[in-house]
PDB file of C-alpha atoms in Angstrom:
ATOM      1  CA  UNK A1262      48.471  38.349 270.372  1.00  0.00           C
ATOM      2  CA  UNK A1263      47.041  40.614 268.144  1.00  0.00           C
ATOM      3  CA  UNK A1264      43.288  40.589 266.711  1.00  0.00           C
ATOM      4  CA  UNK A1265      42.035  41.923 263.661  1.00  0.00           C
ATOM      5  CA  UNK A1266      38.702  42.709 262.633  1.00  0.00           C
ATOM      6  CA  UNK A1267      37.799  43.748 258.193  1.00  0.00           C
ATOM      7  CA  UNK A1268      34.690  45.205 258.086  1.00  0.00           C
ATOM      8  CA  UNK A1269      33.548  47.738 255.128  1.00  0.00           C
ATOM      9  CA  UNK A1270      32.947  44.647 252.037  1.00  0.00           C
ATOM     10  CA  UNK A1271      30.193  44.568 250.050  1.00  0.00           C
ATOM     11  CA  UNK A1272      28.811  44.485 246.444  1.00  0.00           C
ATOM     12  CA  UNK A1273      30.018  47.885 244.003  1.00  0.00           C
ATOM     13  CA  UNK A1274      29.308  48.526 240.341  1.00  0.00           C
ATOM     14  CA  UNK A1275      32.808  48.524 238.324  1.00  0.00           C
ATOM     15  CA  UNK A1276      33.836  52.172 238.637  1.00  0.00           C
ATOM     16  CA  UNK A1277      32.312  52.445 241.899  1.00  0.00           C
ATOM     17  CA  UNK A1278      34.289  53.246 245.634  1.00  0.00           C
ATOM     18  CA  UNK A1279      34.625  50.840 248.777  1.00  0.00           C
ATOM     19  CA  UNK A1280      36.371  51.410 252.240  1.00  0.00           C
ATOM     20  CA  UNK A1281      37.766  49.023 254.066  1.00  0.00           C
ATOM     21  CA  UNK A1282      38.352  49.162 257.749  1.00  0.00           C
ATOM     22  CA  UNK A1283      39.888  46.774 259.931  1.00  0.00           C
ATOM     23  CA  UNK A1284      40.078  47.284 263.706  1.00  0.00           C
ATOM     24  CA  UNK A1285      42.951  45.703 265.084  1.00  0.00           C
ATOM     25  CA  UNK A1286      43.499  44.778 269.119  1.00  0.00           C
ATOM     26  CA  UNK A1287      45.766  43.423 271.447  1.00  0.00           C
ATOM     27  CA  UNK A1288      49.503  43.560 272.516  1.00  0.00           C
ATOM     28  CA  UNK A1289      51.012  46.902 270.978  1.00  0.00           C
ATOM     29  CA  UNK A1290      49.564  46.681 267.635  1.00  0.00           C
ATOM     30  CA  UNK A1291      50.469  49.953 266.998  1.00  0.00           C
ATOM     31  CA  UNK A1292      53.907  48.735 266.007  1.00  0.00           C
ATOM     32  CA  UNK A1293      53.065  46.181 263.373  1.00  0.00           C
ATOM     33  CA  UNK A1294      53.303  46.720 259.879  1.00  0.00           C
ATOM     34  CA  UNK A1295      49.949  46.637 258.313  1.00  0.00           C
ATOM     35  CA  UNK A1296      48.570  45.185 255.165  1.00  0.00           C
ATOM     36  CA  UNK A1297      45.713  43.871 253.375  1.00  0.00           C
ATOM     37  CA  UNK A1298      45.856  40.995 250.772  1.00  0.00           C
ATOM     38  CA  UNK A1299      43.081  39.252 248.850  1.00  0.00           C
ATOM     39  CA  UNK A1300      42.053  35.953 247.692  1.00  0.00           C
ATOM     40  CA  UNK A1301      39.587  35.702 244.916  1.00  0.00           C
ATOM     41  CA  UNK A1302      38.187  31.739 244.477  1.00  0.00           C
ATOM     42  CA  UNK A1303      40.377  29.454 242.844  1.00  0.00           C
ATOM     43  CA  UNK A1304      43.731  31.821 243.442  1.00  0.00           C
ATOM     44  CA  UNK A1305      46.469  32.615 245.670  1.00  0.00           C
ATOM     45  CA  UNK A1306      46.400  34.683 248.299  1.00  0.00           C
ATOM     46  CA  UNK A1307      47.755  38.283 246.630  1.00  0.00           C
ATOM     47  CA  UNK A1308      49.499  41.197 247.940  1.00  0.00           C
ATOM     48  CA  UNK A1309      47.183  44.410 247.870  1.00  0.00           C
ATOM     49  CA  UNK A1310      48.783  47.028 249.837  1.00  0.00           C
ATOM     50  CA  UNK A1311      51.127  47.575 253.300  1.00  0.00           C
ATOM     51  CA  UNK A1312      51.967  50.581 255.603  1.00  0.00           C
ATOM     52  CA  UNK A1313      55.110  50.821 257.688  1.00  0.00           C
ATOM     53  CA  UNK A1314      54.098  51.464 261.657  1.00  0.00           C
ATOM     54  CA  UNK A1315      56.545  54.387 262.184  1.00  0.00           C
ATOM     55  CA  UNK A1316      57.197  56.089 259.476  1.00  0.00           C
ATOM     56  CA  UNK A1317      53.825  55.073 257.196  1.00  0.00           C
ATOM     57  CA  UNK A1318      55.517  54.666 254.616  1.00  0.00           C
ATOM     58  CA  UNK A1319      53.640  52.870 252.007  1.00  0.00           C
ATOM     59  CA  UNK A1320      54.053  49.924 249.300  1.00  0.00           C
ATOM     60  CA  UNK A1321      51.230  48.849 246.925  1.00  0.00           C
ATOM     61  CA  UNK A1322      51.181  46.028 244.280  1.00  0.00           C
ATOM     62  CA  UNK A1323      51.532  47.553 240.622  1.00  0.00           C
ATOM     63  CA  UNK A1324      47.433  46.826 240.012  1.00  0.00           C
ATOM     64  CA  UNK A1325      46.307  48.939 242.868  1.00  0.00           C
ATOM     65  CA  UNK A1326      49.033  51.853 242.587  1.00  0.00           C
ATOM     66  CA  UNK A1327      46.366  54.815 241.725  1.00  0.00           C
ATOM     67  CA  UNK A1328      43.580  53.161 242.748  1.00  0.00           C
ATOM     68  CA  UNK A1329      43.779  51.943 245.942  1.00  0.00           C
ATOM     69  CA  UNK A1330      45.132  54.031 248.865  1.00  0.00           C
ATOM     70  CA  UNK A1331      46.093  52.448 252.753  1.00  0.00           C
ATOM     71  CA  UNK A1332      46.454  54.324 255.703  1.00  0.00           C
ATOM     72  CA  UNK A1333      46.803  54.061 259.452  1.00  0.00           C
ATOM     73  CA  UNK A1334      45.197  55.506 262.809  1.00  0.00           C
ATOM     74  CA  UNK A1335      47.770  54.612 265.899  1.00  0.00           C
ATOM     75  CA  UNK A1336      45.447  56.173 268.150  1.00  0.00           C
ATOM     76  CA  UNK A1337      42.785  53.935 267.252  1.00  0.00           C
ATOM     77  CA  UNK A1338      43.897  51.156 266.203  1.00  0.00           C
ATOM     78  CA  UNK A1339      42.841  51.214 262.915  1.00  0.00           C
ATOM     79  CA  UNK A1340      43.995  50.720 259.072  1.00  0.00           C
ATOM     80  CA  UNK A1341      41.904  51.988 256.413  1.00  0.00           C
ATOM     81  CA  UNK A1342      41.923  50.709 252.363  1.00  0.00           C
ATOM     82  CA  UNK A1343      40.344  52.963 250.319  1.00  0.00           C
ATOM     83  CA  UNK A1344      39.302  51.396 247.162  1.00  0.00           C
ATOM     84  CA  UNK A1345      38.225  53.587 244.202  1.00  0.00           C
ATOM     85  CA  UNK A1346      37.945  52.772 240.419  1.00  0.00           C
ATOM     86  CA  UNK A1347      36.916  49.250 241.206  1.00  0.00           C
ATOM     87  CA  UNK A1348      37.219  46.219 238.214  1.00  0.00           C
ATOM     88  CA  UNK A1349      35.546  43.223 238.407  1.00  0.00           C
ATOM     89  CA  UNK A1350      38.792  41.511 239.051  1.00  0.00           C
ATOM     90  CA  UNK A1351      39.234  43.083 242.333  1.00  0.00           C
ATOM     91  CA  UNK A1352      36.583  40.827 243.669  1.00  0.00           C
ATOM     92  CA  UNK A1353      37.732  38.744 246.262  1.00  0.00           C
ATOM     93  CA  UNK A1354      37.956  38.030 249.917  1.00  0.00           C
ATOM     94  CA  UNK A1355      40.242  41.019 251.543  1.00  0.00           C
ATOM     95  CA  UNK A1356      42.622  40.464 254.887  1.00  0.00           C
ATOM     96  CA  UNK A1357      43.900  42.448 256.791  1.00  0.00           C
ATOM     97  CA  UNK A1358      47.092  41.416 258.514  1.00  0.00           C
ATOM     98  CA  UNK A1359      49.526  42.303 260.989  1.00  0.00           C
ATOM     99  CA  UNK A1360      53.641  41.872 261.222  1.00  0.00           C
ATOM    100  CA  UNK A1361      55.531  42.723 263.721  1.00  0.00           C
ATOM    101  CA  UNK A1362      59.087  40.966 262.527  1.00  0.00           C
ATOM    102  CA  UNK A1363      60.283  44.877 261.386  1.00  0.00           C
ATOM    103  CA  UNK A1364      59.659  46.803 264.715  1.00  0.00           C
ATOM    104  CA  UNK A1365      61.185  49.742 265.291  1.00  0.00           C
ATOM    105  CA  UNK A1366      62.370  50.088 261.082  1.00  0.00           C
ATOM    106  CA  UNK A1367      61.136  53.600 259.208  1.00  0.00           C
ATOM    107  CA  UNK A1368      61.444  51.285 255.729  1.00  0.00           C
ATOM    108  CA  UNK A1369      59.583  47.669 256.600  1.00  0.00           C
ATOM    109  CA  UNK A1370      56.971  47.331 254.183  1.00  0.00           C
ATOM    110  CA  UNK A1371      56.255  43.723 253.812  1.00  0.00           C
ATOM    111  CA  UNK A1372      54.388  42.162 250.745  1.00  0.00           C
ATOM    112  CA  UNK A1373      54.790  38.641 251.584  1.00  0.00           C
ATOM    113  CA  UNK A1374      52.291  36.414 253.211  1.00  0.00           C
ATOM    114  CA  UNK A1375      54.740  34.422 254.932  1.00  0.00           C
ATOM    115  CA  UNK A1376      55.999  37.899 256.418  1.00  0.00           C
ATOM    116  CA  UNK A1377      52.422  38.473 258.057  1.00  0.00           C
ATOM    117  CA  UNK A1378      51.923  37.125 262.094  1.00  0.00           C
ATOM    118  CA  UNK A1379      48.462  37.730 262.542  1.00  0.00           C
ATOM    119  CA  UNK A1380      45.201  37.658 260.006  1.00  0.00           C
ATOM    120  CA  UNK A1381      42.038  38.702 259.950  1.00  0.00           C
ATOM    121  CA  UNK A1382      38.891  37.154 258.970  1.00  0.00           C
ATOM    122  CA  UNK A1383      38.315  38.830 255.960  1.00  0.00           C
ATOM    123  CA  UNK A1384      35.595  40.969 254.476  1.00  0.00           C
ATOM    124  CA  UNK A1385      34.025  39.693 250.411  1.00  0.00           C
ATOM    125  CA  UNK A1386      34.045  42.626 248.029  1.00  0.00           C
ATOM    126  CA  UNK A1387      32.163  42.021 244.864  1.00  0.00           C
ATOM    127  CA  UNK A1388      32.601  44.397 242.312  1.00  0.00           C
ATOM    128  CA  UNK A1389      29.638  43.930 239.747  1.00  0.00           C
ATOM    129  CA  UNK A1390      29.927  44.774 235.726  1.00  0.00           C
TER     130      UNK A1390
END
């Protein structure tokens, strides 16, 4: 098992910066590929951003490319979304999440939901006009 913890949400004026953290535990969670996703109301849950475990190599969805950046402390435990030039439409509930299904690949960088074992609780970010 593997828990994860968001923390770092809150309310931002467009234009404005947010960091997410998310503190994960458990069984080797230093070899699951990380990501976070969001879910604003009404919508699907969407792909933000994901970082490989070994290599950290990273994959972002087209909207965030520039904007957002992901990265990864083994020795702690912890991934890190750093959120800058924020739109209203990036308000939503963020996950982190946790898959383990590519262990021991350099190039596993999974956008899918379905390709996630373990979620978070999720953190709201409200980005204001």
């Amino acid at each position: 098992q593997v828990q994860l913890v968001e923390s770092g949400g809150g309310l931002v004026q467009a234009g404005g910066s947010l960091r997410l953290s998310c503190a994960a535990s458990g069984r080797t969670s230093s070899n699951y590929a990380m990501g976070w996703f969001r879910q604003a109301p009404g919508k699907e849950r969407e792909f933000v951003a994901t970082i490989n475990s070994n290599s950290g190599r990273t994959y972002y969805a087209d909207s965030m490319k520039g904007r957002f950046t992901i990265s990864r402390n083994n020795a702690n435990n912890t991934v890190t979304l750093q959120m800058a030039s924020l739109k209203p439409e990036d308000t939503g509930v963020y996950y982190c999440a946790a898959s383990g299904r590519g262990s021991g690949s350099y190039l596993y960088t999974p956008s899918l939901p379905r390709q996630y074992d373990y979620w978070g609780q999720g953190t709201q970010v409200t980005v204001s006009s």
